[in-house]
Structure formats: structure tokens, C-alpha cells
Coordinates of C-alpha atoms in Angstrom, one line a residue:
X1 CA -68.5 23.4 -3.9
X2 CA -69.3 24.6 -7.4
X3 CA -67.4 27.4 -9.0
X4 CA -70.6 29.5 -9.1
X5 CA -71.0 29.2 -5.4
X6 CA -67.3 30.0 -4.9
X7 CA -67.6 33.1 -7.1
X8 CA -70.7 34.3 -5.2
X9 CA -69.0 33.8 -1.8
X10 CA -65.8 35.5 -3.0
X11 CA -67.6 38.5 -4.4
X12 CA -69.7 38.7 -1.3
X13 CA -66.7 38.6 1.0
X14 CA -65.0 41.3 -1.1
X15 CA -68.0 43.7 -0.9
X16 CA -68.6 43.0 2.8
X17 CA -64.9 43.7 3.4
X18 CA -65.3 46.9 1.4
X19 CA -68.3 47.9 3.5
X20 CA -66.5 47.1 6.8
X21 CA -63.5 49.1 5.6
X22 CA -65.7 52.1 4.8
X23 CA -67.4 51.8 8.1
X24 CA -64.1 51.6 9.9
X25 CA -62.8 54.6 7.9
X26 CA -65.9 56.6 8.7
X27 CA -66.0 55.7 12.4
X28 CA -62.3 55.7 13.2
X29 CA -61.0 58.3 10.8
X30 CA -63.7 60.7 9.5
X31 CA -65.8 61.1 12.7
X32 CA -62.9 61.8 15.0
X33 CA -61.7 64.4 12.5
X34 CA -65.2 66.0 12.6
X35 CA -65.2 65.9 16.4
X36 CA -61.8 67.5 16.4
X37 CA -63.1 70.2 14.1
X38 CA -66.0 70.7 16.5
X39 CA -63.7 70.9 19.5
X40 CA -61.5 73.4 17.6
X41 CA -64.6 75.5 16.9
X42 CA -65.5 75.4 20.6
X43 CA -62.0 76.4 21.6
X44 CA -62.2 79.2 19.0
X45 CA -65.6 80.3 20.4
X46 CA -64.0 80.4 23.9
X47 CA -61.2 82.5 22.5
X48 CA -63.8 84.9 21.2
X49 CA -65.4 85.0 24.6
X50 CA -62.0 85.7 26.1
X51 CA -61.5 88.4 23.6
X52 CA -65.0 89.7 24.5
X53 CA -64.2 89.9 28.2
X54 CA -61.0 91.8 27.5
X55 CA -62.8 93.9 25.0
X56 CA -65.3 94.9 27.7
X57 CA -62.4 95.7 30.0
X58 CA -60.9 97.7 27.2
X59 CA -64.1 99.7 26.8
X60 CA -64.0 100.5 30.5
X61 CA -60.4 101.4 30.2
X62 CA -61.1 103.9 27.4
X63 CA -63.9 105.5 29.5
X64 CA -61.6 105.5 32.6
X65 CA -58.7 107.1 30.6
X66 CA -61.1 109.7 29.2
X67 CA -62.4 110.7 32.6
X68 CA -59.0 110.4 34.2
X69 CA -57.3 112.7 31.7
X70 CA -60.0 115.4 32.0
X71 CA -59.2 118.8 33.4
X72 CA -62.5 119.0 35.3
X73 CA -61.7 115.7 37.0
X74 CA -58.2 117.0 37.8
X75 CA -59.7 120.1 39.5
X76 CA -62.3 118.0 41.2
X77 CA -59.6 115.9 42.8
X78 CA -58.1 119.0 44.1
X79 CA -61.0 121.1 45.4
X80 CA -63.9 118.5 45.4
X81 CA -66.3 121.1 43.9
X82 CA -69.9 120.3 44.0
X83 CA -70.7 121.5 40.5
X84 CA -68.6 118.7 38.9
X85 CA -70.4 116.2 41.1
X86 CA -73.8 117.4 40.3
X87 CA -73.2 117.7 36.6
X88 CA -71.3 114.5 36.0
X89 CA -71.5 112.1 38.9
X90 CA -75.1 111.0 38.5
X91 CA -77.0 107.8 37.9
X92 CA -77.9 109.0 34.4
X93 CA -74.3 109.4 33.5
X94 CA -73.5 105.9 34.9
X95 CA -76.3 104.4 32.9
X96 CA -75.1 106.1 29.7
X97 CA -71.6 104.7 30.3
X98 CA -73.1 101.3 31.2
X99 CA -71.4 101.4 34.6
X100 CA -72.2 99.7 37.8
X101 CA -69.3 101.2 39.8
X102 CA -67.7 104.7 39.6
X103 CA -65.1 105.8 42.2
X104 CA -62.4 108.4 42.7
X105 CA -59.4 107.5 44.7
X106 CA -56.7 110.0 45.9
X107 CA -53.0 109.4 46.0
X108 CA -53.2 107.9 49.5
X109 CA -55.6 105.3 48.3
X110 CA -58.7 106.8 50.0
X111 CA -62.1 106.8 48.3
X112 CA -63.1 110.4 48.0
X113 CA -66.3 109.6 46.1
X114 CA -67.9 106.3 45.0
X115 CA -71.2 105.1 43.7
X116 CA -72.5 101.6 43.0
X117 CA -75.8 100.9 41.1
X118 CA -77.8 97.7 40.9
X119 CA -77.5 96.7 37.2
X120 CA -81.1 95.3 37.2
X121 CA -83.1 97.7 39.2
X122 CA -80.9 100.8 38.8
X123 CA -81.0 101.5 42.5
X124 CA -77.9 102.3 44.6
X125 CA -76.0 99.2 45.7
X126 CA -73.6 98.8 48.6
X127 CA -70.5 96.9 47.6
X128 CA -68.0 95.5 50.0
X129 CA -65.3 97.0 47.8
X130 CA -66.1 100.4 49.2
X131 CA -67.1 99.4 52.7
X132 CA -63.7 100.7 54.0
X133 CA -62.6 104.3 53.4
X134 CA -59.5 103.2 51.5
X135 CA -58.3 100.4 49.2
X136 CA -56.6 97.5 50.9
X137 CA -52.9 98.0 51.3
X138 CA -52.1 94.8 49.3
X139 CA -54.5 95.8 46.5
X140 CA -52.5 95.5 43.3
X141 CA -53.6 98.8 42.0
X142 CA -51.8 100.6 44.8
X143 CA -48.7 100.1 42.7
X144 CA -50.4 101.6 39.7
X145 CA -51.4 104.6 41.9
X146 CA -47.8 105.3 42.9
X147 CA -46.5 105.0 39.3
X148 CA -49.3 106.7 37.5
X149 CA -50.3 103.6 35.5
X150 CA -53.5 102.4 34.1
X151 CA -54.9 99.0 34.9
X152 CA -57.8 96.6 34.4
X153 CA -59.0 93.3 35.6
X154 CA -61.6 91.3 37.5
X155 CA -62.4 92.1 41.1
X156 CA -64.4 89.8 43.5
X157 CA -67.2 91.5 45.3
X158 CA -70.1 90.4 47.5
X159 CA -72.4 90.9 44.6
X160 CA -70.4 89.0 42.0
X161 CA -67.5 89.6 39.6
X162 CA -66.7 93.1 38.7
X163 CA -65.1 94.1 35.4
X164 CA -63.1 97.1 36.4
X165 CA -60.6 99.5 34.9
X166 CA -58.6 102.4 36.5
X167 CA -56.7 105.3 35.1
X168 CA -54.6 108.0 36.8
X169 CA -56.1 111.5 37.1
X170 CA -54.0 113.9 34.9
X171 CA -54.3 117.5 33.9
X172 CA -56.1 116.9 30.6
X173 CA -52.8 116.9 28.6
X174 CA -51.6 113.5 30.0
X175 CA -49.3 115.4 32.3
X176 CA -49.0 115.0 36.1
X177 CA -48.5 114.8 38.8
X178 CA -51.3 112.4 39.3
X179 CA -53.9 113.4 41.8
X180 CA -55.3 109.9 42.2
X181 CA -57.3 107.5 40.0
X182 CA -60.7 107.0 38.4
X183 CA -62.2 103.5 38.9
X184 CA -65.0 102.3 36.6
X185 CA -66.6 98.9 36.7
X186 CA -69.5 96.7 35.6
X187 CA -70.8 93.7 37.4
X188 CA -70.9 90.4 35.4
X189 CA -74.6 89.6 35.3
X190 CA -76.5 87.1 33.2
X191 CA -77.3 89.9 30.8
X192 CA -73.6 90.8 30.6
X193 CA -72.7 87.1 29.9
X194 CA -75.4 86.9 27.2
X195 CA -74.0 90.1 25.6
X196 CA -70.6 88.5 25.6
X197 CA -72.1 85.4 23.9
X198 CA -74.0 87.5 21.4
X199 CA -70.8 89.4 20.4
X200 CA -68.9 86.1 20.1
X201 CA -71.9 84.5 18.3
X202 CA -71.9 81.5 20.6
X203 CA -73.6 80.2 23.7
X204 CA -71.8 81.0 27.0
X205 CA -72.6 80.5 30.6
X206 CA -71.1 81.6 33.9
X207 CA -70.7 78.3 35.7
X208 CA -68.6 79.2 38.7
X209 CA -67.5 82.1 40.9
X210 CA -65.0 82.0 43.7
X211 CA -66.8 81.9 47.0
X212 CA -66.2 84.1 50.1
X213 CA -63.8 81.4 51.4
X214 CA -61.6 82.0 48.4
X215 CA -62.3 78.6 46.8
X216 CA -63.8 77.6 43.5
X217 CA -66.8 75.3 43.4
X218 CA -65.8 71.6 43.9
X219 CA -66.7 70.6 40.4
X220 CA -64.3 73.2 38.9
X221 CA -61.3 72.5 41.1
X222 CA -58.5 71.5 38.8
X223 CA -60.5 72.1 35.6
X224 CA -60.5 75.9 36.1
X225 CA -56.9 76.5 37.2
X226 CA -55.1 79.6 36.1
X227 CA -52.7 78.9 33.2
X228 CA -54.1 75.5 32.5
X229 CA -55.5 74.5 29.2
X230 CA -59.2 74.8 28.5
X231 CA -61.2 71.9 29.9
X232 CA -63.2 70.2 27.2
X233 CA -66.2 68.0 27.9
X234 CA -68.2 66.3 25.1
X235 CA -71.8 65.4 25.8
X236 CA -74.3 63.9 23.4
X237 CA -75.7 67.3 22.4
X238 CA -72.9 69.8 22.9
X239 CA -69.2 70.3 23.1
X240 CA -68.3 72.3 26.2
X241 CA -65.1 74.3 26.8
X242 CA -64.4 75.6 30.2
X243 CA -62.0 78.5 30.9
X244 CA -61.0 80.1 34.2
X245 CA -60.5 83.9 34.5
X246 CA -58.3 85.3 37.2
X247 CA -58.7 88.4 39.3
X248 CA -56.3 91.3 39.7
X249 CA -54.4 89.1 42.3
X250 CA -53.9 86.4 39.7
X251 CA -56.2 83.9 41.5
X252 CA -59.1 82.1 39.7
X253 CA -62.2 84.1 40.1
X254 CA -64.8 82.8 37.7
X255 CA -65.3 80.2 35.0
X256 CA -67.1 80.6 31.7
X257 CA -68.3 77.7 29.7
X258 CA -69.0 77.7 26.0
X259 CA -71.6 75.3 24.8
X260 CA -71.3 74.5 21.1
X261 CA -74.1 72.3 19.6
X262 CA -72.7 69.2 18.0
X263 CA -74.3 69.9 14.6
X264 CA -71.1 69.1 12.7
X265 CA -70.9 65.7 14.4
X266 CA -74.6 65.0 13.9
X267 CA -74.3 65.8 10.2
X268 CA -71.1 63.9 10.0
X269 CA -72.8 60.8 11.5
X270 CA -75.7 61.3 9.1
X271 CA -73.3 61.7 6.2
X272 CA -71.3 58.6 7.1
X273 CA -74.4 56.5 7.6
X274 CA -75.9 57.7 4.3
X275 CA -72.5 57.0 2.6
X276 CA -72.4 53.5 4.2
X277 CA -76.0 52.8 3.2
X278 CA -75.3 54.0 -0.3
X279 CA -72.1 52.0 -0.5
X280 CA -73.9 48.8 0.7
X281 CA -76.8 49.4 -1.7
X282 CA -74.4 50.1 -4.6
X283 CA -72.4 47.0 -3.6
X284 CA -75.5 44.8 -3.7
X285 CA -76.5 46.2 -7.1
X286 CA -73.0 45.8 -8.5
X287 CA -72.8 42.3 -7.0
X288 CA -76.0 41.3 -8.7
X289 CA -74.9 42.9 -12.0
X290 CA -71.5 41.1 -11.8
X291 CA -73.2 37.8 -11.0
X292 CA -75.6 38.3 -14.0
X293 CA -72.7 39.3 -16.2
X294 CA -70.5 36.4 -15.0
X295 CA -73.4 34.0 -15.4
X296 CA -73.8 35.0 -19.0
X297 CA -70.2 35.5 -19.9
X298 CA -68.4 32.8 -17.9
X299 CA -70.3 30.7 -15.5
X300 CA -73.1 29.6 -17.9
X301 CA -70.8 28.6 -20.8
X302 CA -68.4 27.0 -18.4
X303 CA -71.3 25.0 -16.8
X304 CA -72.4 24.0 -20.4
X305 CA -68.9 22.8 -21.1
X306 CA -68.8 20.9 -17.9
X307 CA -72.1 19.2 -18.5
X308 CA -71.0 18.2 -22.0
X309 CA -67.8 16.8 -20.7
X310 CA -69.6 14.8 -18.0
X311 CA -72.1 13.5 -20.6
X312 CA -69.3 12.5 -23.0
X313 CA -67.4 10.7 -20.1
X314 CA -70.5 8.9 -18.9
X315 CA -71.9 7.8 -22.3
X316 CA -70.7 6.3 -25.6
X317 CA -72.1 9.0 -27.9
X318 CA -69.2 10.9 -29.5
X319 CA -71.3 12.6 -32.2
X320 CA -72.6 15.5 -30.1
X321 CA -70.6 18.8 -30.2
X322 CA -70.7 22.0 -28.2
X323 CA -70.3 24.4 -31.2
X324 CA -69.9 27.5 -29.0
X325 CA -69.5 30.5 -31.2
X326 CA -67.2 32.5 -28.9
X327 CA -63.9 34.2 -29.5
X328 CA -62.7 34.1 -25.9
X329 CA -60.9 31.4 -23.8
X330 CA -64.1 29.5 -23.2
X331 CA -64.8 29.4 -26.9
X332 CA -61.2 28.2 -27.5
X333 CA -61.7 25.5 -24.8
X334 CA -65.0 24.4 -26.3
X335 CA -63.4 24.2 -29.8
X336 CA -60.5 22.2 -28.5
X337 CA -62.8 19.9 -26.6
X338 CA -64.8 19.3 -29.7
X339 CA -61.7 18.6 -31.7
X340 CA -60.5 16.2 -29.0
X341 CA -63.8 14.4 -29.0
X342 CA -63.6 14.1 -32.8
X343 CA -60.1 12.7 -32.5
X344 CA -61.3 10.2 -29.9
X345 CA -64.2 9.1 -32.2
X346 CA -61.8 8.7 -35.1
X347 CA -59.4 6.7 -32.9
X348 CA -62.3 4.5 -31.8
X349 CA -63.3 3.9 -35.5
X350 CA -59.7 3.0 -36.3
X351 CA -59.5 0.7 -33.3
X352 CA -62.7 -1.1 -34.4
X353 CA -61.3 -1.5 -37.9
X354 CA -58.0 -2.8 -36.7
X355 CA -59.8 -5.2 -34.3
X356 CA -61.9 -6.5 -37.3
X357 CA -58.8 -6.9 -39.4
X358 CA -56.9 -8.6 -36.6
X359 CA -59.9 -11.0 -36.1
X360 CA -60.0 -11.8 -39.8
X361 CA -56.3 -12.4 -39.8
X362 CA -56.6 -14.8 -36.8
X363 CA -59.5 -16.6 -38.5
X364 CA -57.5 -16.9 -41.7
X365 CA -54.6 -18.3 -39.8
X366 CA -56.9 -20.9 -38.2
X367 CA -58.4 -21.9 -41.6
X368 CA -55.0 -22.1 -43.2
X369 CA -53.8 -24.2 -40.3
X370 CA -56.6 -26.6 -40.7
X371 CA -56.0 -26.7 -44.5
X372 CA -52.4 -27.4 -43.8
X373 CA -53.3 -30.2 -41.4
X374 CA -55.5 -31.7 -44.1
X375 CA -52.8 -31.4 -46.9
X376 CA -50.1 -33.0 -44.8
X377 CA -51.2 -36.7 -45.5
X378 CA -51.6 -35.8 -49.2
X379 CA -48.1 -34.5 -49.3
X380 CA -46.9 -37.7 -47.6
X381 CA -48.7 -39.9 -50.1
X382 CA -47.4 -37.8 -53.0
X383 CA -43.9 -38.1 -51.7
X384 CA -44.4 -41.9 -51.4
X385 CA -45.7 -42.1 -54.9
X386 CA -42.9 -40.0 -56.1
X387 CA -40.4 -42.3 -54.4
X388 CA -42.2 -45.4 -55.8
X389 CA -42.1 -43.9 -59.2
X390 CA -38.5 -43.3 -59.0
X391 CA -37.8 -46.9 -57.8
X392 CA -40.2 -48.5 -60.4
X393 CA -38.7 -51.0 -63.1
X394 CA -39.0 -48.8 -66.1
X395 CA -37.5 -51.4 -68.5
X396 CA -40.2 -54.0 -67.6
X397 CA -42.9 -51.4 -68.0
X398 CA -41.6 -50.4 -71.4
X399 CA -41.5 -54.0 -72.5
X400 CA -44.9 -54.6 -71.3
X401 CA -46.2 -51.6 -73.1
X402 CA -44.4 -52.8 -76.3
X403 CA -46.0 -56.2 -76.0
X404 CA -49.4 -54.7 -75.4
X405 CA -48.9 -52.6 -78.4
X406 CA -48.2 -55.6 -80.6
X407 CA -51.3 -57.4 -79.2
X408 CA -49.4 -60.6 -78.5
X409 CA -51.8 -63.6 -77.8
X410 CA -49.6 -64.4 -75.0
X411 CA -50.4 -61.3 -73.2
X412 CA -51.5 -63.1 -70.1
X413 CA -48.4 -65.0 -69.9
X414 CA -46.3 -62.1 -70.6
X415 CA -48.0 -60.2 -67.8
X416 CA -47.5 -63.2 -65.5
X417 CA -43.9 -63.5 -66.4
X418 CA -43.4 -59.8 -66.0
X419 CA -45.0 -59.9 -62.6
X420 CA -42.9 -62.9 -61.7
X421 CA -39.8 -61.3 -62.9
X422 CA -40.6 -58.3 -60.8
X423 CA -41.2 -60.4 -57.8
X424 CA -38.0 -62.1 -58.5
X425 CA -36.3 -58.8 -58.2
X426 CA -37.7 -58.0 -54.7
X427 CA -34.2 -57.8 -53.4
X428 CA -33.8 -54.6 -55.2
X429 CA -36.8 -53.2 -53.4
X430 CA -35.4 -54.1 -49.9
X431 CA -34.0 -50.7 -49.8
X432 CA -37.5 -49.1 -50.2
X433 CA -39.5 -47.8 -47.2
X434 CA -41.7 -50.2 -45.3
X435 CA -44.9 -48.8 -46.8
X436 CA -43.6 -49.4 -50.4
X437 CA -42.4 -52.9 -49.4
X438 CA -45.8 -53.8 -48.1
X439 CA -47.2 -52.5 -51.4
X440 CA -44.8 -54.6 -53.4
X441 CA -45.6 -57.7 -51.4
X442 CA -49.3 -57.4 -52.1
X443 CA -48.5 -57.1 -55.9
X444 CA -46.3 -60.1 -55.7
X445 CA -49.0 -62.2 -54.0
X446 CA -51.5 -61.2 -56.7
X447 CA -49.0 -62.2 -59.4
X448 CA -48.6 -65.6 -57.8
X449 CA -52.3 -66.2 -57.7
X450 CA -52.6 -65.4 -61.3

């Protein structure tokens, strides 16, 4: 695998890993945080609904306290005068107070006056709460009646859940003894629930009411238990928080559900997706730019150096040079490579010269050996002649020369006698080498024939 391919694969793996890490961070870290924020917002909305419910009860409590601590009400509880009833206990007064139920209870717990109104039509409404002449003996507000205490809470009726508040009837100066209690209430209708949601700036729905058998709907059993944490359900479009509200007995009576649109999660998903797409696009652009930059700065020059090295190794031409005008490591590598090629070329020239000189020396040694072989016989002959000259009869030669100089007529005789005398002295030549002896025998024979 070429280094260019390795670099491309390595950079691609790095950027793909970066994209996967960002995707994992977005999906496993950021989105759960946004969902948690959304769930917290839904819980906060449910807290606002809870506050709205108890605020509505507080408003009823204020009205009940106002009517209970009123001197006219105090006298009415004593003498039941009709003027009070005609002037104050009317449907108009109840509509002004946004009441569905208004009742007066004496100290024995008997209803001395009560009125219920349909919140939709405004017509009188018969509630099972006032079906009997007195409150139930186990009704929790019986204790408040005996101790002159105020109270508020939710009451189950045959027409739905009643938000109710009671206050003891005092003399107008918050003094007793109490002559009973004033009960005011408002049925929880769809309009009342919508008003709660409007005040809390959220979407709320009444999803369950305890039935006549005293049980919550099957789908809410366990999810709407008193004292339990809010039940949270997350759908594709909303985050739902369910909370149970108890009645004056402390038993679950109704469940309200807050539906918070998952706009935060939707936007978070869009943001994460856009961020991932932007990161991938930026990674591709950066990868291409890096590849272009590496091609120009590193990979291209390195490939050029590689091709030059391969060409130098495959051929015999050591004259080409890279000549890269660079000041980085690749430039230094190219310069050193050129210098190395120059040294190799110089070494080759020196090797050729040395080979030529060695060949000439070998040739000279052969010529000299042949000359020596040719000169050896000459040396032997010269040595033989030198030896013969040393052993020659010098005295006879001198006498012969003297006679020749005098031009004696008996030169032939003299030459013969000289030769004969030298032949007579052959014993002196017995010590000579065989070659010289053969030479002297030939001369002696010539002398005899003369």
C-alpha cells in the first residue's frame, strides 16, 4: 500500500471517528440532558398546576373566611332571618363569587341552608353532599367545627370533584363562640381545569376521578397514589406528568395530567443533526484541503524522490539530479540523495580508472615476462662467452697479434702452430663446461685440417 493511500485512509478514519464521537456525544449526552430539561419543565408545570389548585382553594378560603366572620352571618345563624337570605343567598351572589356550592352548617353539623348550582347552565343542582340533613359523622370537618378551625380540600360528589373551603361563623371580630360554619365550593369542570392551565401557562387535563366504588380508574392505579412521585410518560409529541390529588379523607380522588410539547427535544434533535451534518461537511472539506496540502507539501515531493531513487537503482545513468529547492526535511533528503549519487558516480569513475590501471599493469607484467623469457638464452650465451673469455689463452693471442703486426711471411704456419699448440693444451680446458669443450674440439679439428 502506497503512503498516499495510507494517509488518505488514516485521515478518513480520524474524521469518521470524530463524526461518530460527536454523534455519540449528541445522542448519549446532549439529547438526554435536553430530555431531562424537558421533564423538569413538565414537573415544574405540574407544580404550577398544584399551586393553581391550592390557590383556587385559597380563594375559596378567603371568601369563606369573609362570610364566616361577618356579623350578619353570625345573626343569621342565630335567628335565620329571611332578609339576610333574600339579600345575600341568591344565585346572583353565587355567580359573582364563582361558587357552585354554598352551605351553612350549625354546631351540631346540620345543614341549615344549602344551595348548589350547575356551573354550565346556572340552574339549581342536587348534590349528594346535601342529600342528608347533616354532615356524616366521620366527615373530617366535624373536628374543625368543634375546634372553630378553618379548612379546605377536595370532596367527592356525584357530579364530580368539589373544591371546597369552610370557615367558622364568628361575630365579625373573629370572636366566638362559633355558631357553625360556612361552606363554599366550586365543581371541577373542564372550564375550571382550562382556567388552571391558563394560569399555569401549560396544558392540563383531568384524566381520572375516583368512582362511586371508591377506586381510581385501572390505568391510574399505582401511578396516582398519594404521596408517590409524579408519574412521567414520554411520547413522541409530549412529555406527560401525572399527579394524584387527595380528598379531605386523604384518599386519591382525581388525577391531573400536564402535557408539555417536546419542542425542546425536537429542536435539540434538529440542532444535533445540523451540527453533525455541519461537522461531516466540514470534515470532508478539511480532509480534501489536507489531502491537497499534503500532496503539494509532502506526498508529491516524496513520490518524486521515490521515482528518482527507483530510476537510479534500475538504470546506469548517474548524471540526473533532483535539485529540489526546499528548506524542509524532504529538501534535505533530496540534497543528500543527490550528494550520495554524486559520490557513487565518482566512486564508479575511480573504479573504472583503477580497473584500467590494473589491466595495464597486468599487461605490462605479461610483456615483461615474455621479454624475460626471450632474454634468458642471451644471458646464458653471454655468461658462456664471458666464461670462455676468461679461460682463453691470452699469451697465444698476444703473440699471434704481434706476429700479425709484423706481417711475417710465415703467418699461415704461425697460425697453424698456434692452433696446434692450443690444441695441445686441451688438458687445460678439461675443466671447462661441456659446451665450451665442444666448441674447442671443433676448433681443434679445424686446425688439424689446415
